[in-house]
Amino acid sequence: MKKKMLGWFASATMALALAVPAALSAGQAQAAWPEKPVKIIVPWSPGGITDTVARILAQAYSDTFGQQFVVENQPGASGNIGAETVANAEADGYTLLMTNPGAFVTNHFLYKNMAFSPDDLDVIVTVAKFPNALIVHKDVPANTVSEFIEYAKAHPGELSGASSGVGSSGHLSLELLKSMAGLDIVHVPYQGAAPTRVDLSAGRVQVVVDNIPGYMASFEDGSVKMLGVGTRERLEDFPDTPTIEEAGNLEGFQAIVWYALAGPAGTPEDISDKLNAATNEIMSREDIAEKMKNLHAIPMGGSQEDAKAFIADETTRWKAIIAAAGVEPK
């Protein structure tokens, strides 16, 4: 019996001796991250806001970590293709996602057969937000949000509101305005943002609730006018433009597009912590702040817990808006 006990003890000791170096090796590997290039998947085409933000951060991450961060565009299916790639990737910190609300919040209410769920992704940090704004063609006889609401109510079903597609930020923001203000505006979905801007400037549609940056040239040529911004506070770049909430007496109105960095579910905590801390530091730098200001972006940041709470609130809010708009899943 004593020999058996000694034999068991010897075997257990040997197993522990083998396991400890293996565990230390795994811990050291995580501690040394990144030891090779890191890929940031952008689920949209090059040149857009998501791509631009990702490339600004990729360069800053490369400088911070001394390892290359590479942006790879995988557009398609309203961001689902790229998000699915990350959801199915190994959770080792070497495949990340720069995403907007689609992957985490809205797409699983808009598509019947999703190949992944938000639970397959771990949000790491919210990066920045971009305000949508109430923008109308120059001939619309309204110069304030309240005047527009009054005019739209007096002409039910006569105004056309454009967006870059069903379920897009512009579409859902328009539906939010319609719901909160009690408006009957016909939604006209386009295939992308560019034709939307062209037809608004030409007066073929009368209104959008969409990102500000894409309309800067139209503001300058006078073909459109911005009546209110979708943030809860006025913007530094447009201090004389009120919020839609205050000018339209629509308490709680908020229409923004936000961007967040995520990884596959199960991304090691120490890697997420490194990325979160680095992102917060990067977004506080003057050179990055200037680049974001040029994009009319508002830095966000905060802890990973802050990001999770923010997305939970966004999910609740947009789920209700999608249901109220009667948007049928594709």
Short mmCIF file of N, CA and C in Angstrom, two decimals, residues 131-134 145 212 226-235 238 241-246 253 255:
data_model
loop_
_atom_site.label_atom_id
_atom_site.label_comp_id
_atom_site.label_asym_id
_atom_site.label_seq_id
_atom_site.Cartn_x
_atom_site.Cartn_y
_atom_site.Cartn_z
N PRO A 131 -22.04 62.19 -34.76
CA PRO A 131 -23.45 62.60 -34.69
C PRO A 131 -24.14 62.53 -36.04
N ASN A 132 -25.34 62.03 -36.05
CA ASN A 132 -26.21 62.25 -37.19
C ASN A 132 -26.87 63.61 -37.02
N ALA A 133 -27.42 64.13 -38.09
CA ALA A 133 -28.06 65.44 -38.02
C ALA A 133 -29.31 65.45 -38.90
N LEU A 134 -30.25 66.30 -38.56
CA LEU A 134 -31.43 66.52 -39.39
C LEU A 134 -31.03 67.50 -40.48
N VAL A 145 -35.71 72.92 -36.28
CA VAL A 145 -36.29 71.59 -36.11
C VAL A 145 -37.79 71.69 -35.87
N ILE A 212 -22.85 63.82 -40.46
CA ILE A 212 -22.50 65.17 -40.89
C ILE A 212 -21.36 65.21 -41.92
N MET A 226 -28.58 72.21 -42.39
CA MET A 226 -28.62 71.39 -41.18
C MET A 226 -29.45 72.11 -40.13
N LEU A 227 -30.49 71.43 -39.64
CA LEU A 227 -31.40 72.05 -38.68
C LEU A 227 -31.09 71.69 -37.23
N GLY A 228 -30.54 70.51 -37.01
CA GLY A 228 -30.25 70.09 -35.64
C GLY A 228 -29.34 68.88 -35.64
N VAL A 229 -28.57 68.72 -34.56
CA VAL A 229 -27.65 67.59 -34.45
C VAL A 229 -28.23 66.54 -33.51
N GLY A 230 -27.81 65.28 -33.73
CA GLY A 230 -28.41 64.16 -33.01
C GLY A 230 -27.77 63.81 -31.69
N THR A 231 -26.74 64.54 -31.28
CA THR A 231 -26.14 64.31 -29.97
C THR A 231 -26.98 64.97 -28.88
N ARG A 232 -26.66 64.61 -27.62
CA ARG A 232 -27.40 65.19 -26.50
C ARG A 232 -26.86 66.56 -26.13
N GLU A 233 -25.71 66.93 -26.72
CA GLU A 233 -25.12 68.24 -26.46
C GLU A 233 -24.74 68.88 -27.79
N ARG A 234 -24.66 70.21 -27.80
CA ARG A 234 -24.25 70.89 -29.03
C ARG A 234 -22.80 70.53 -29.36
N LEU A 235 -22.48 70.62 -30.65
CA LEU A 235 -21.15 70.26 -31.11
C LEU A 235 -20.23 71.48 -31.13
N PHE A 238 -20.08 73.13 -34.46
CA PHE A 238 -21.31 73.81 -34.91
C PHE A 238 -22.06 74.36 -33.69
N THR A 241 -25.76 75.46 -33.94
CA THR A 241 -26.78 74.49 -34.34
C THR A 241 -27.28 73.75 -33.12
N PRO A 242 -28.54 73.86 -32.80
CA PRO A 242 -29.06 73.21 -31.59
C PRO A 242 -29.17 71.70 -31.78
N THR A 243 -29.38 71.01 -30.69
CA THR A 243 -29.64 69.58 -30.79
C THR A 243 -31.09 69.37 -31.23
N ILE A 244 -31.34 68.24 -31.84
CA ILE A 244 -32.71 67.90 -32.24
C ILE A 244 -33.58 67.77 -30.99
N GLU A 245 -32.99 67.27 -29.91
CA GLU A 245 -33.72 67.11 -28.66
C GLU A 245 -34.23 68.45 -28.15
N GLU A 246 -33.36 69.45 -28.07
CA GLU A 246 -33.78 70.75 -27.51
C GLU A 246 -34.64 71.53 -28.47
N PHE A 253 -34.03 62.31 -27.33
CA PHE A 253 -33.64 62.00 -28.71
C PHE A 253 -32.12 61.96 -28.82
N ALA A 255 -29.31 60.39 -31.91
CA ALA A 255 -29.04 59.63 -33.13
C ALA A 255 -27.56 59.80 -33.47
#
